[in-house]
mmCIF file of C-alpha atoms in Angstrom:
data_model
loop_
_atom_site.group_PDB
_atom_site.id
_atom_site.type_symbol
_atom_site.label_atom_id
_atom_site.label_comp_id
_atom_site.label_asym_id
_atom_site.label_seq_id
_atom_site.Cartn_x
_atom_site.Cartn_y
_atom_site.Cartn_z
ATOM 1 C CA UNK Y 1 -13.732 -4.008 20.888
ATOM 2 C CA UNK Y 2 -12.660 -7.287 21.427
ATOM 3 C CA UNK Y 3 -8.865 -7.432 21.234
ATOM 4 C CA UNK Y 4 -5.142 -9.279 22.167
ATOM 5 C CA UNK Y 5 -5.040 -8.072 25.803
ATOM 6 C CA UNK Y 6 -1.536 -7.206 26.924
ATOM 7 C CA UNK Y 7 -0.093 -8.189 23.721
ATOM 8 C CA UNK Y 8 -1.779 -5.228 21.822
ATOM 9 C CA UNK Y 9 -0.214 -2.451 22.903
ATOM 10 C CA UNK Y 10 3.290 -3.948 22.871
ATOM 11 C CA UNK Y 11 3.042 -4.642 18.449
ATOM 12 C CA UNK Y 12 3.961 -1.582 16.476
ATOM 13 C CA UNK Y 13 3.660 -1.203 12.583
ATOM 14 C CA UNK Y 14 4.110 0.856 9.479
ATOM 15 C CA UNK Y 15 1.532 0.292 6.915
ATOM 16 C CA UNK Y 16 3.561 0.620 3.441
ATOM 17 C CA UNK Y 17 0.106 1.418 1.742
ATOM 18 C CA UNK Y 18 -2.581 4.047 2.669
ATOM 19 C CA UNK Y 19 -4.251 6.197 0.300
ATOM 20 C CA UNK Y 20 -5.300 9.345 3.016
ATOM 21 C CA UNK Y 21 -6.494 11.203 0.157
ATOM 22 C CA UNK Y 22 -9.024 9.449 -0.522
ATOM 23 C CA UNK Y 23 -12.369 11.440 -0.248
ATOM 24 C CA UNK Y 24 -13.563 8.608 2.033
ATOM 25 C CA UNK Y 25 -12.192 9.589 4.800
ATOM 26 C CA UNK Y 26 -13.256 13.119 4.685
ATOM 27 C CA UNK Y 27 -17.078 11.545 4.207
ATOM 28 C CA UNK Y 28 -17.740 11.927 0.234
ATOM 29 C CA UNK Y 29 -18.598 8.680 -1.292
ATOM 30 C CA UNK Y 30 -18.965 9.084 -5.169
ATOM 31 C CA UNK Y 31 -18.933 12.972 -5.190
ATOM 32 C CA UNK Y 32 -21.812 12.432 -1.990
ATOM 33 C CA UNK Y 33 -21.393 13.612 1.131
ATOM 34 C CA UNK Y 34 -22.347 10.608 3.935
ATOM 35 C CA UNK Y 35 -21.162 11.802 7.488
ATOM 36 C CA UNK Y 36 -18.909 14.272 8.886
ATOM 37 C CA UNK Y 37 -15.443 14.381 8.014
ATOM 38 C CA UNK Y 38 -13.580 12.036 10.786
ATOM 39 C CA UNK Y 39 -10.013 12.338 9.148
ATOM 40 C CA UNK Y 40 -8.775 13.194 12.902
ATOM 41 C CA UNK Y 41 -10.575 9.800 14.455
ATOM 42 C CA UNK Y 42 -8.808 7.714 11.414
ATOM 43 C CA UNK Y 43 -5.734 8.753 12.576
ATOM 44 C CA UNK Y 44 -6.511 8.337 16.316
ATOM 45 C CA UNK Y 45 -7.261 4.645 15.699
ATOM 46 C CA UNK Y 46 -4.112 4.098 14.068
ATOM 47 C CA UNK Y 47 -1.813 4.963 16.609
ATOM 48 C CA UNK Y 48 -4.174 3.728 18.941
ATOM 49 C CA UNK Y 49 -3.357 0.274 17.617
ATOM 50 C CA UNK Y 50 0.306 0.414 17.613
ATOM 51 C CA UNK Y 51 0.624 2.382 14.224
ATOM 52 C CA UNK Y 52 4.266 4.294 14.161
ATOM 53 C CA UNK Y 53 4.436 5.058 10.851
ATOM 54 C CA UNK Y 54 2.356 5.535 7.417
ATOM 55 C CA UNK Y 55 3.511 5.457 3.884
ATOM 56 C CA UNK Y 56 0.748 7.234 2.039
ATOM 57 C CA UNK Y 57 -0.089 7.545 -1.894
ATOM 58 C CA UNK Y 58 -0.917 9.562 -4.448
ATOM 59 C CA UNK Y 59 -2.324 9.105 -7.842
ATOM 60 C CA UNK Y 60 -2.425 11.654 -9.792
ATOM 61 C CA UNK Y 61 0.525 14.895 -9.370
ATOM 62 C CA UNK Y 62 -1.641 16.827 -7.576
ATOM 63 C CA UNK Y 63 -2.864 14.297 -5.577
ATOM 64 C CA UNK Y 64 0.904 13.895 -4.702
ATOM 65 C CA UNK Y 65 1.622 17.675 -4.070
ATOM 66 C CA UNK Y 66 -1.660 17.653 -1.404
ATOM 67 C CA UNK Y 67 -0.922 14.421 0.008
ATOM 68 C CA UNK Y 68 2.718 16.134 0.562
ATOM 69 C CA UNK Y 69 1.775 19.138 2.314
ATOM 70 C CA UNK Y 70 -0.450 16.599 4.591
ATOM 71 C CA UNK Y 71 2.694 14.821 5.554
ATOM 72 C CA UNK Y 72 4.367 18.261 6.864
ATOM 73 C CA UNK Y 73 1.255 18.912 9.412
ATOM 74 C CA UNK Y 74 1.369 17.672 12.901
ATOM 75 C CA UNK Y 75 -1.354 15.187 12.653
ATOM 76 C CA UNK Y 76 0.815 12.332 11.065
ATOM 77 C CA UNK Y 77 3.404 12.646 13.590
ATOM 78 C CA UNK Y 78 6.484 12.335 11.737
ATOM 79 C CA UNK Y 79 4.983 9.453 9.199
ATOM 80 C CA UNK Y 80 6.652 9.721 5.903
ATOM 81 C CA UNK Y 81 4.976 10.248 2.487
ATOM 82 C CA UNK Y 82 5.290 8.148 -0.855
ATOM 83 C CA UNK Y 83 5.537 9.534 -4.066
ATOM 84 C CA UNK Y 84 3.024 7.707 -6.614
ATOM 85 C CA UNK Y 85 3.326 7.685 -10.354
ATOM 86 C CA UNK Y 86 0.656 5.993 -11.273
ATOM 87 C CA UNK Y 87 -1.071 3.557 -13.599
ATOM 88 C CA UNK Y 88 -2.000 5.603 -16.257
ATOM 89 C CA UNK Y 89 -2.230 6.017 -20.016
ATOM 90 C CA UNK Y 90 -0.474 8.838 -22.240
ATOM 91 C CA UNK Y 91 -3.883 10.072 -23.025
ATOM 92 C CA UNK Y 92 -5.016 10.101 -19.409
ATOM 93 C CA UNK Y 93 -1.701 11.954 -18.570
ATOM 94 C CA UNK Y 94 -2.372 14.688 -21.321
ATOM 95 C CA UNK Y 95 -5.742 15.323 -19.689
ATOM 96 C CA UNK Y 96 -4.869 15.879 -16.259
ATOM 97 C CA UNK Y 97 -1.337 17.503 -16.960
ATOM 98 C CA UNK Y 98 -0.516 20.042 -19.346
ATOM 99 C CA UNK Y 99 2.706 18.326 -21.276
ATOM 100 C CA UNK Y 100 1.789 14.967 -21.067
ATOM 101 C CA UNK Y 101 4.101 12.565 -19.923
ATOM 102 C CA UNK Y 102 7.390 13.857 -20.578
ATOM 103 C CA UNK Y 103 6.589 16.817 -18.720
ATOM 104 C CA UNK Y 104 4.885 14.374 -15.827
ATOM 105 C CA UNK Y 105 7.837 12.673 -15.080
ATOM 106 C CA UNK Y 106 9.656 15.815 -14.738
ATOM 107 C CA UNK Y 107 7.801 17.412 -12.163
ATOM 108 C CA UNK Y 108 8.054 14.397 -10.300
ATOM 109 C CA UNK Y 109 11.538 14.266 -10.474
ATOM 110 C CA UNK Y 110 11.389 17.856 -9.212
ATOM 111 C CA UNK Y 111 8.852 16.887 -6.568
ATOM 112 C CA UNK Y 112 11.044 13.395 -4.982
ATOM 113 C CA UNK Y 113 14.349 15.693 -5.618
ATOM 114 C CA UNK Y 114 13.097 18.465 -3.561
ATOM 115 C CA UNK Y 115 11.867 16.377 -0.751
ATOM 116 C CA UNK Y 116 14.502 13.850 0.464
ATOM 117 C CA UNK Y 117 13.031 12.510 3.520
ATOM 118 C CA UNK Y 118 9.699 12.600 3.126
ATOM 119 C CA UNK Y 119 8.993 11.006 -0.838
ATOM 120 C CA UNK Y 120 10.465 7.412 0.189
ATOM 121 C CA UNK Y 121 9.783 5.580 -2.739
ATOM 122 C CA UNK Y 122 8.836 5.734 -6.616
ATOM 123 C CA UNK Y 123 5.571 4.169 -7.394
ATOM 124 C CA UNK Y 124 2.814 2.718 -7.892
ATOM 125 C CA UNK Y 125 4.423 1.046 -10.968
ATOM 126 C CA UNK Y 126 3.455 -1.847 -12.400
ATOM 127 C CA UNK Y 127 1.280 -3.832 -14.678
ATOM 128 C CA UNK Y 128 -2.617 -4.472 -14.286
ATOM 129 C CA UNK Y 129 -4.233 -6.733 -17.002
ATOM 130 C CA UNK Y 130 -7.553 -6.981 -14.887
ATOM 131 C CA UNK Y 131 -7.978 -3.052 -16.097
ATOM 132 C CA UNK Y 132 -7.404 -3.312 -19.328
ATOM 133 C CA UNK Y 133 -10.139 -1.260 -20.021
ATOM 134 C CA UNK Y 134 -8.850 1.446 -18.464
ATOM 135 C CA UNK Y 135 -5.167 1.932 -19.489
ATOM 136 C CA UNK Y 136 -4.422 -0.836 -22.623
ATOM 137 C CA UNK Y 137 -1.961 -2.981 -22.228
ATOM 138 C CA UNK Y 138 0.255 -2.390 -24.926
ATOM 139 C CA UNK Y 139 0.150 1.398 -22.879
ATOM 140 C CA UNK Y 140 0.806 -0.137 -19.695
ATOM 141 C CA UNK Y 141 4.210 -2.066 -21.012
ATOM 142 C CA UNK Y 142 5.610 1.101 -22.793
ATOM 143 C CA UNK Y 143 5.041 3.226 -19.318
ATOM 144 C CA UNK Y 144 5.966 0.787 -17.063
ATOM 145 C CA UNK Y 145 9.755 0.655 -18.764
ATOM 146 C CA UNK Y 146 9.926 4.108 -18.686
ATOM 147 C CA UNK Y 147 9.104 4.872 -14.805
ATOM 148 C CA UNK Y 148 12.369 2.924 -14.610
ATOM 149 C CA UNK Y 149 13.969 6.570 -15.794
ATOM 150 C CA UNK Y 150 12.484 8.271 -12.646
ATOM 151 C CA UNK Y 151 13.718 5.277 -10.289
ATOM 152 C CA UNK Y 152 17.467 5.207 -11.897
ATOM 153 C CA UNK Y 153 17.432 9.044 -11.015
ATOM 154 C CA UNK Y 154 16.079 9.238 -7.859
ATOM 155 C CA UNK Y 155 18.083 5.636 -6.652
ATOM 156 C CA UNK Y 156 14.725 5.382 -4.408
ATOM 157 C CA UNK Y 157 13.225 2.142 -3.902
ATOM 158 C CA UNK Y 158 10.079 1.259 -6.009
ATOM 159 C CA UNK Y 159 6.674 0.381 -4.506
ATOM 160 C CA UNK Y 160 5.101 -2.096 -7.442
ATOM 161 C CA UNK Y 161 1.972 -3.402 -8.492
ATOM 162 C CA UNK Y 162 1.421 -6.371 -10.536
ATOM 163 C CA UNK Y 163 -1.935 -7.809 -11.015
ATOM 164 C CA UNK Y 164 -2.805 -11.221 -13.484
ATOM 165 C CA UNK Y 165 0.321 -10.379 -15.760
ATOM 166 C CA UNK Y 166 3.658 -12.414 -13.862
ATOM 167 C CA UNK Y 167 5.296 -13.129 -16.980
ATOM 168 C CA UNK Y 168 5.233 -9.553 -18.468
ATOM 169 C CA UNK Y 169 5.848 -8.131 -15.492
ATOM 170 C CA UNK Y 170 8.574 -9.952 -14.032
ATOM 171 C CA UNK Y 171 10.434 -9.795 -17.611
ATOM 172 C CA UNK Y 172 10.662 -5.892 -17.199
ATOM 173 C CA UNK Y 173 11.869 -6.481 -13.549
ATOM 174 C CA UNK Y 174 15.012 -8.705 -14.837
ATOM 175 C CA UNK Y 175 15.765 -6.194 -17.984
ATOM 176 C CA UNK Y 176 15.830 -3.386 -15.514
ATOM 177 C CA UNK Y 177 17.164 -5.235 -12.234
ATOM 178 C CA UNK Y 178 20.341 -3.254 -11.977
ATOM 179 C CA UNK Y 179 18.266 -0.009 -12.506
ATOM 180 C CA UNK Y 180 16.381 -1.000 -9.166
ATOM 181 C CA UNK Y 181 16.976 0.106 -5.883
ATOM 182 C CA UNK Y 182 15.345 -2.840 -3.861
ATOM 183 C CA UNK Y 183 11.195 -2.715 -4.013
ATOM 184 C CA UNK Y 184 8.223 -4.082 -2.695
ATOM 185 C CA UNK Y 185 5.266 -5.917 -5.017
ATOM 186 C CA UNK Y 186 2.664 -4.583 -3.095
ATOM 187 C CA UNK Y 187 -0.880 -6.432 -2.648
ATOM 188 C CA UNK Y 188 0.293 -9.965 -3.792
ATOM 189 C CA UNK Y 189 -2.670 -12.115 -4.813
ATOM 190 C CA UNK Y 190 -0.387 -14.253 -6.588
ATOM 191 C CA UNK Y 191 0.615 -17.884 -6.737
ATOM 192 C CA UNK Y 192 3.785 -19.999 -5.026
ATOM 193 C CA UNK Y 193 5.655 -19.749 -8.164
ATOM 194 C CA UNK Y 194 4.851 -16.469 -9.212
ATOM 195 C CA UNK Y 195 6.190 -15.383 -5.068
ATOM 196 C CA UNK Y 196 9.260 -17.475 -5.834
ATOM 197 C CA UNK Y 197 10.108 -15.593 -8.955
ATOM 198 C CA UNK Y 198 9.446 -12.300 -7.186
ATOM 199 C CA UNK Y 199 11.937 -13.035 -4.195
ATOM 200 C CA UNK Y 200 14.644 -14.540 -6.649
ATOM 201 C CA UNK Y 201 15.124 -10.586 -7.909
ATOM 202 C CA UNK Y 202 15.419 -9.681 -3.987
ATOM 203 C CA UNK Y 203 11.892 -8.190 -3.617
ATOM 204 C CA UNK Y 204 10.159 -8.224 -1.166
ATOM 205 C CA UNK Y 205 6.134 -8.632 -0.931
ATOM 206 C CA UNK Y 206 3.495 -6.854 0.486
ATOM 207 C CA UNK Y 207 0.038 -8.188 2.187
ATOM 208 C CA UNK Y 208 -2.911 -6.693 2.477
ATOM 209 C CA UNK Y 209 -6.625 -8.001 3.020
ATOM 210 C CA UNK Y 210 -6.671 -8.702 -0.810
ATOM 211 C CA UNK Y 211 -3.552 -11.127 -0.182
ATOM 212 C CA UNK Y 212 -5.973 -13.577 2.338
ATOM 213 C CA UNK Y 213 -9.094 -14.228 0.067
ATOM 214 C CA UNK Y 214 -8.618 -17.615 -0.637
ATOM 215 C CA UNK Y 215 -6.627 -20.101 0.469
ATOM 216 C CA UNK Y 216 -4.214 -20.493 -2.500
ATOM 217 C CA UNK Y 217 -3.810 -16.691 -1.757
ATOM 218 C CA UNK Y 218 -2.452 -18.107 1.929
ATOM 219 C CA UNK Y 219 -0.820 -20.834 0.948
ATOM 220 C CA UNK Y 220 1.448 -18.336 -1.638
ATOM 221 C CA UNK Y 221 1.514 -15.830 1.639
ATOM 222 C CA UNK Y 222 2.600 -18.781 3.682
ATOM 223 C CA UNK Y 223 5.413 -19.762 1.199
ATOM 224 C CA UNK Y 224 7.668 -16.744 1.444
ATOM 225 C CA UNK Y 225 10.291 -16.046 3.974
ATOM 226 C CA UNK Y 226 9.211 -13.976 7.300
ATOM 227 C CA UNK Y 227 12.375 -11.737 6.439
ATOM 228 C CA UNK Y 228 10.792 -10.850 2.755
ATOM 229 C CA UNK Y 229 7.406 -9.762 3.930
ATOM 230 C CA UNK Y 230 5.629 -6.181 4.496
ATOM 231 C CA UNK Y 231 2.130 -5.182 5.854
ATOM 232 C CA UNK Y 232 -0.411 -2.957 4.628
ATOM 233 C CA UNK Y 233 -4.138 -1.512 4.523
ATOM 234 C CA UNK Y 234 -4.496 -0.202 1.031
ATOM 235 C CA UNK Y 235 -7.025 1.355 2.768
ATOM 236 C CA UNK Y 236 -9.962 2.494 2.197
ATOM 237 C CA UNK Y 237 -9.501 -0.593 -0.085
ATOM 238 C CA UNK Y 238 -8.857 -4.696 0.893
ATOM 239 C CA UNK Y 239 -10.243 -4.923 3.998
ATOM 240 C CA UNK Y 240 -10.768 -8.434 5.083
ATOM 241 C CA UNK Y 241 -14.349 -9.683 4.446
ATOM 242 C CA UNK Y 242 -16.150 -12.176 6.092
ATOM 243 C CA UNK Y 243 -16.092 -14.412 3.141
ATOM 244 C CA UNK Y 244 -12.471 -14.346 2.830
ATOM 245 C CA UNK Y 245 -10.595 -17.534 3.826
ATOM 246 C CA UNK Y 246 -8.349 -15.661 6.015
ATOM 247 C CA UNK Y 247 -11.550 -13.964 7.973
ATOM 248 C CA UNK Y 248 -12.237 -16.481 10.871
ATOM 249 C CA UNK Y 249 -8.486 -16.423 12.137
ATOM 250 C CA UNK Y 250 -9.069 -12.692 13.181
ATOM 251 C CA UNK Y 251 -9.609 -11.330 17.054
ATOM 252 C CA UNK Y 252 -9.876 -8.455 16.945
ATOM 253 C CA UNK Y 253 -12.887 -6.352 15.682
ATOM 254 C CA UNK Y 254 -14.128 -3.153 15.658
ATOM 255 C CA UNK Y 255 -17.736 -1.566 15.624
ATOM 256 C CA UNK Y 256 -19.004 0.017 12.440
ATOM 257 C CA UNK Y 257 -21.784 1.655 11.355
ATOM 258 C CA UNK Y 258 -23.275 2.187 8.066
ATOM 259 C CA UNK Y 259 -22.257 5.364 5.960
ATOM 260 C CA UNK Y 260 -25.571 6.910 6.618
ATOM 261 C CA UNK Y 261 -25.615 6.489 9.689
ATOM 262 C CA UNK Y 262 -22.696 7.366 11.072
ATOM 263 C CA UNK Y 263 -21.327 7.622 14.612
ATOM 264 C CA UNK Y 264 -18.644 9.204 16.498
ATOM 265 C CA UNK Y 265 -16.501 6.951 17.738
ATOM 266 C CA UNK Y 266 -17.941 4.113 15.348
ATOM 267 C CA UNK Y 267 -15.970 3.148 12.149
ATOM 268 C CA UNK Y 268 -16.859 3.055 8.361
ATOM 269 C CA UNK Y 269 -18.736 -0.460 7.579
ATOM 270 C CA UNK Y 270 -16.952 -1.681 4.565
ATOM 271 C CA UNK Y 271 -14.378 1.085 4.592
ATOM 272 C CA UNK Y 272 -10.935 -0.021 5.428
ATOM 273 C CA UNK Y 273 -8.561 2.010 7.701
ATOM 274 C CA UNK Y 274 -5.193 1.732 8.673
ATOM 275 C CA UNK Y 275 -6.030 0.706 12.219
ATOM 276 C CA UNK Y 276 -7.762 -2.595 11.108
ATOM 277 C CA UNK Y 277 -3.706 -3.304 10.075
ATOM 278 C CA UNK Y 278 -3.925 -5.913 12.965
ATOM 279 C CA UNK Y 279 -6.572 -7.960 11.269
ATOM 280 C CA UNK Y 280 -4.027 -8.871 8.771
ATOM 281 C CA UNK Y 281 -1.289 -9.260 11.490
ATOM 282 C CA UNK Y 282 -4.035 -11.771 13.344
ATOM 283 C CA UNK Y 283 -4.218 -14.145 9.802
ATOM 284 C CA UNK Y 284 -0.195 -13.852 8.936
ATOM 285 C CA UNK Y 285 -0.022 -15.186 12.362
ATOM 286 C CA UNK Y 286 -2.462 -17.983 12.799
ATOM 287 C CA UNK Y 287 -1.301 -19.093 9.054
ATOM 288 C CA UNK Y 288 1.937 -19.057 9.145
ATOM 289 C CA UNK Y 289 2.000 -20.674 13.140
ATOM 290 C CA UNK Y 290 3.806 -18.268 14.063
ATOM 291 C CA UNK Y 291 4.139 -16.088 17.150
ATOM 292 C CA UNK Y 292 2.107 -12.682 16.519
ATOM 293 C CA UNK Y 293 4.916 -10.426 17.852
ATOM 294 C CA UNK Y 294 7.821 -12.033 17.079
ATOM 295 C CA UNK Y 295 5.821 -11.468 13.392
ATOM 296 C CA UNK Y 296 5.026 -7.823 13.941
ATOM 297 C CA UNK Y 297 8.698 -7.225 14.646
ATOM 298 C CA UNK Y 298 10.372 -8.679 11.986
ATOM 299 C CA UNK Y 299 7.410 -7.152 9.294
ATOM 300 C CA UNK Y 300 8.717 -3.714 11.014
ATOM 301 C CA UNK Y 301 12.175 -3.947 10.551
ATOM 302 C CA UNK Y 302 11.922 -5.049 6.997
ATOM 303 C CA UNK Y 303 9.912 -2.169 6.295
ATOM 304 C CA UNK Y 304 12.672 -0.349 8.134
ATOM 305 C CA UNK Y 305 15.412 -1.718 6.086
ATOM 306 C CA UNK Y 306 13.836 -0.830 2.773
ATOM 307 C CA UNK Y 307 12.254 2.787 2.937
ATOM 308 C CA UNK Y 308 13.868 3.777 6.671
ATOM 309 C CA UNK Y 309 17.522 2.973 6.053
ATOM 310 C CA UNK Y 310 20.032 4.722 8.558
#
C-alpha cells in the first residue's frame, strides 16, 4: 500500500456519510452472495487510516432501528449513528410501513427522542430530480417541507441531499431557515453559484468521490471556505474512479480484488469503504494547495462543531 509516510498516522477523520448496512459489506451483491462477510476487516481499515468517528445511515425505519443497535456494539468504538428519513414517496412509505407517513414520522420522532447521543442528525432530506422515476417530483417537494416537522422537533441538525434541482431546493431551505438547526448538503456535485447560495444560509458542504469527477466539480469544491467543508465516503458508493478528474492527485492506494475472487486482507474492487476517506483528503489537498493536515484538521473540527457540539 503505497501511502503518506509519517504524515498518515498523524490525520484523523469522521466520515459524515457511511451506509454500514449495506449488504455489501456483509458479501451479497444483488440478493448474491460473492465472498465472505468481512464487516470486521471494513472496520479495521478505517481506524487503521486515522478514522475516529463514523456517522452511519439508514434508509428505510428498520434499516434505522438495525443500523442503531449496530452503533451500541463494541465494534464501532464509540462512533455515533445518524438517523435517515429518507427519499421516498407516500406510496413507497405505505408499503414498507403500516400507517404511511404520518405514522413514519412518528416513530422516528420516537426513535431520535429516545436516543440523544447516538441519532445526531435528521436526514437524508432533500430533493433528487435525476430520480424522478422513482419518487415524482411533485412527491419529493410536498415531503421534503414536511421533514422540516421532524427537524423543528428534534432541534437536530439536518444532513441534506440535493441533486440537479438548486432552485427548488434552496427555496425550501430559505422558507424554513429559522426551522433549521445548522446542516450539511451532503455529496455536492454542484456549481460555484449554486455553493455560494448554499453557504449564504450557513451550510456547510460535504465531499465525497462524487464531488471530484470533473473539474467544474473541483473548481465549485475549490470555491468554498476550508471552515465550511466536511468529508465523506458514501460508501459503498462514490469512490474515486480512475476517470475522474480528481483521480491522478491521489497517493495512496489500496489492493483490491474482484468480488469473486475475494481475498483476506484484499479490498472490494469498485466497492468504496470508509478507509479510502484519504483518497478524497489527497485531491482536497492537492486542489485546493493546501497543506494535507492542516486540511484534515480543520474538516474534523467542523464536523465537530456541527454534530459533536460540547
Amino acid at each position: 500500500m503505497a501511502v503518506l509516510g509519517n504524515m498518515r498516522s498523524l490525520l484523523k477523520f469522521i466520515d459524515i456519510g457511511v451506509n454500514l448496512s449495506d449488504p455489501m459489506f456483509r458479501g451479497v451483491y444483488h440478493n448474491s452472495t460473492k465472498h465472505p462477510d468481512d464487516f470486521n476487516d471494513v472496520i479495521s481499515r478505517a481506524k487503521d487510516n486515522g478514522m475516529v468517528k463514523m456517522i452511519l445511515t439508514g434508509g428505510y425505519l428498520s434499516e434505522c432501528r438495525e443500523t442503531l443497535e449496530l452503533c451500541k456494539t463494541d465494534v464501532l468504538f464509540g462512533y455515533r449513528y445518524i438517523l435517515l428519513h429518507g427519499r421516498l414517496s407516500s406510496d413507497s412509505l405505505s408499503r414498507v410501513h403500516k400507517g404511511g407517513p404520518r405514522n413514519i414520522s412518528t416513530d422516528l420522532l420516537e426513535l431520535a427522542l429516545a436516543n440523544k447521543g447516538k441519532v445526531v442528525a435528521i436526514g437524508e432530506c432533500g430533493l433528487d430530480y435525476d430520480r424522478l422515476h422513482f419518487c415524482p417530483k411533485d412527491v419529493q417537494l410536498k415531503y421534503f417541507e414536511k421533514q422540516m416537522d421532524l427537524v423543528e422537533a428534534t432541534k437536530l441538525p439536518m444532513f441534506l441531499h440535493s441533486r440537479n434541482c438548486h432552485s427548488d431546493f434552496i427555496d425550501i431551505i430559505k422558507r424554513n431557515r429559522d426551522r433549521i438547526a445548522g446542516g450539511v448538503v451532503h455529496s455536492f456535485t454542484g456549481t460555484v453559484a449554486e455553493a455560494k447560495e448554499i453557504l449564504e444560509q450557513d451550510l456547510y458542504i460535504g465531499i465525497n468521490g462524487c464531488s471530484l469527477k470533473t473539474q467544474e466539480n473541483i473548481d465549485a469544491m475549490c470555491s468554498i471556505p476550508t471552515e465550511r467543508l466536511m468529508i465523506e465516503t458514501d460508501a459503498p458508493w462514490c469512490e474515486i474512479r480512475p476517470t475522474h478528474a480528481g483521480y491522478k492527485h491521489i497517493k495512496t492506494q489500496f489492493p483490491t480484488k474482484k468480488k469473486e475472487k475475494w481475498e483476506k486482507n484484499f479490498c472490494v474492487k469498485s466497492r468504496n469503504e470508509p478507509a479510502f476517506i484519504i483518497q478524497v483528503l489527497e485531491v482536497m489537498s492537492a486542489t485546493r494547495q493546501t497543506d494535507i493536515g492542516e486540511l484534515a484538521d480543520q474538516l474534523y473540527n467542523n464536523t465537530c462543531q456541527l454534530f459533536f457540539p460540547k
